[in-house]
Amino acid sequence: MEREFGLTLRTLRYYEERGLVRPVRRGALRVYSAKDRERLKLITRFKALGFALVEVKEIVELLEAPRGRRKNLHGLRSRLSEQRELLREQCRELEKVLELMEETLTEVNGEITAQDDGNLHGG
């Protein structure tokens, strides 16, 4: 499971504690079912999309609910759209930070060049 999903044992145990997966226990060994594997695929996907673990659990349970699947999918689409907009806003903010970083680096490089030129000319 660690290799398949890129999760640490600690993370898998945490997900188990939170009720996200329910492997069968055989002594110290945990056996993950096909359902657990599908859940882990969903968990890792929605975590990668920036959802909090509480939200991930809600989404996974929504997707697994036997009734109202169409309604659930509409709800999921709405949540995904909101998350997409949040991520886009974060990208815009990061772009501003990167622009400021470039300006600052340019200023620092200019200072270094000025000091180097001053040292070359007997400064």
Short mmCIF file of C-alpha atoms in Angstrom, two decimals:
data_model
loop_
_atom_site.label_atom_id
_atom_site.label_comp_id
_atom_site.label_asym_id
_atom_site.label_seq_id
_atom_site.Cartn_x
_atom_site.Cartn_y
_atom_site.Cartn_z
CA MET A 1 0.00 0.00 0.00
CA GLU A 2 2.90 2.30 0.76
CA ARG A 3 4.44 1.84 -2.66
CA GLU A 4 1.15 1.70 -4.54
CA PHE A 5 -0.17 5.00 -3.15
CA GLY A 6 3.00 6.71 -1.94
CA LEU A 7 1.71 6.78 1.63
CA THR A 8 3.68 6.13 4.78
CA LEU A 9 2.62 3.52 7.32
CA ARG A 10 1.91 6.35 9.69
CA THR A 11 -0.46 7.96 7.18
CA LEU A 12 -2.22 4.66 6.54
CA ARG A 13 -2.71 4.19 10.30
CA TYR A 14 -4.01 7.73 10.60
CA TYR A 15 -6.53 7.12 7.82
CA GLU A 16 -7.56 3.96 9.62
CA GLU A 17 -8.02 5.86 12.90
CA ARG A 18 -10.17 8.40 11.09
CA GLY A 19 -12.37 5.67 9.61
CA LEU A 20 -11.32 6.32 6.02
CA VAL A 21 -10.14 2.75 5.48
CA ARG A 22 -10.98 -0.39 7.40
CA PRO A 23 -8.42 -3.09 6.70
CA VAL A 24 -9.03 -6.55 8.14
CA ARG A 25 -6.57 -7.33 10.90
CA ARG A 26 -4.76 -10.62 11.09
CA GLY A 27 -2.58 -10.24 14.14
CA ALA A 28 -0.24 -7.33 13.42
CA LEU A 29 -0.92 -7.65 9.69
CA ARG A 30 -3.51 -5.48 7.97
CA VAL A 31 -5.20 -6.74 4.82
CA TYR A 32 -6.66 -4.07 2.56
CA SER A 33 -9.69 -4.97 0.47
CA ALA A 34 -10.45 -3.83 -3.07
CA LYS A 35 -12.85 -1.29 -1.50
CA ASP A 36 -10.02 0.05 0.68
CA ARG A 37 -7.82 0.38 -2.40
CA GLU A 38 -10.54 2.31 -4.25
CA ARG A 39 -11.00 4.52 -1.20
CA LEU A 40 -7.25 5.18 -1.05
CA LYS A 41 -7.28 6.17 -4.72
CA LEU A 42 -10.04 8.66 -4.00
CA ILE A 43 -8.39 9.89 -0.80
CA THR A 44 -5.05 10.54 -2.45
CA ARG A 45 -6.73 12.24 -5.42
CA PHE A 46 -8.83 14.61 -3.34
CA LYS A 47 -5.96 15.33 -0.93
CA ALA A 48 -3.82 16.21 -3.97
CA LEU A 49 -6.60 18.57 -5.09
CA GLY A 50 -6.21 20.45 -1.82
CA PHE A 51 -9.20 19.23 0.15
CA ALA A 52 -8.88 18.84 3.92
CA LEU A 53 -9.11 15.28 5.23
CA VAL A 54 -12.52 15.96 6.78
CA GLU A 55 -13.77 17.09 3.37
CA VAL A 56 -12.14 14.10 1.69
CA LYS A 57 -14.01 11.75 4.00
CA GLU A 58 -17.30 13.49 3.22
CA ILE A 59 -16.63 13.33 -0.52
CA VAL A 60 -15.67 9.65 -0.44
CA GLU A 61 -18.78 8.81 1.55
CA LEU A 62 -20.88 10.87 -0.87
CA LEU A 63 -19.47 8.97 -3.82
CA GLU A 64 -20.08 5.62 -2.14
CA ALA A 65 -23.64 6.39 -1.09
CA PRO A 66 -25.96 4.04 -2.98
CA ARG A 67 -28.87 6.47 -3.13
CA GLY A 68 -29.00 9.87 -4.73
CA ARG A 69 -25.88 9.32 -6.83
CA ARG A 70 -26.89 11.97 -9.38
CA LYS A 71 -27.55 14.50 -6.62
CA ASN A 72 -24.24 13.59 -4.99
CA LEU A 73 -22.38 14.10 -8.27
CA HIS A 74 -23.92 17.56 -8.62
CA GLY A 75 -22.79 18.37 -5.09
CA LEU A 76 -19.32 17.07 -5.86
CA ARG A 77 -19.15 19.14 -9.04
CA SER A 78 -20.02 22.22 -7.03
CA ARG A 79 -17.31 21.48 -4.44
CA LEU A 80 -14.76 20.83 -7.17
CA SER A 81 -15.63 24.12 -8.87
CA GLU A 82 -15.21 25.99 -5.59
CA GLN A 83 -11.88 24.28 -4.95
CA ARG A 84 -10.72 25.05 -8.48
CA GLU A 85 -11.44 28.74 -7.92
CA LEU A 86 -9.60 28.67 -4.60
CA LEU A 87 -6.59 27.07 -6.30
CA ARG A 88 -6.70 29.65 -9.09
CA GLU A 89 -6.70 32.43 -6.50
CA GLN A 90 -3.73 30.82 -4.76
CA CYS A 91 -1.93 30.69 -8.13
CA ARG A 92 -2.59 34.39 -8.67
CA GLU A 93 -1.22 35.16 -5.22
CA LEU A 94 1.85 33.01 -5.87
CA GLU A 95 2.43 34.82 -9.17
CA LYS A 96 2.49 38.12 -7.26
CA VAL A 97 4.94 36.69 -4.74
CA LEU A 98 7.15 35.41 -7.57
CA GLU A 99 7.10 38.84 -9.23
CA LEU A 100 8.19 40.41 -5.95
CA MET A 101 10.92 37.77 -5.65
CA GLU A 102 12.21 38.61 -9.14
CA GLU A 103 12.25 42.35 -8.32
CA THR A 104 14.09 41.70 -5.08
CA LEU A 105 16.65 39.45 -6.76
CA THR A 106 17.21 42.07 -9.45
CA GLU A 107 17.79 44.73 -6.78
CA VAL A 108 20.19 42.47 -4.85
CA ASN A 109 22.08 41.57 -8.02
CA GLY A 110 22.30 45.28 -8.85
CA GLU A 111 23.76 45.99 -5.40
CA ILE A 112 26.30 43.19 -5.80
CA THR A 113 27.29 44.46 -9.24
CA ALA A 114 27.61 48.02 -7.93
CA GLN A 115 29.82 46.85 -5.07
CA ASP A 116 31.94 44.73 -7.41
CA ASP A 117 32.36 47.67 -9.80
CA GLY A 118 33.30 49.92 -6.89
CA ASN A 119 35.92 47.44 -5.74
CA LEU A 120 37.36 47.16 -9.26
CA HIS A 121 37.69 50.93 -9.55
CA GLY A 122 39.41 51.39 -6.24
CA GLY A 123 36.30 51.86 -4.18
#
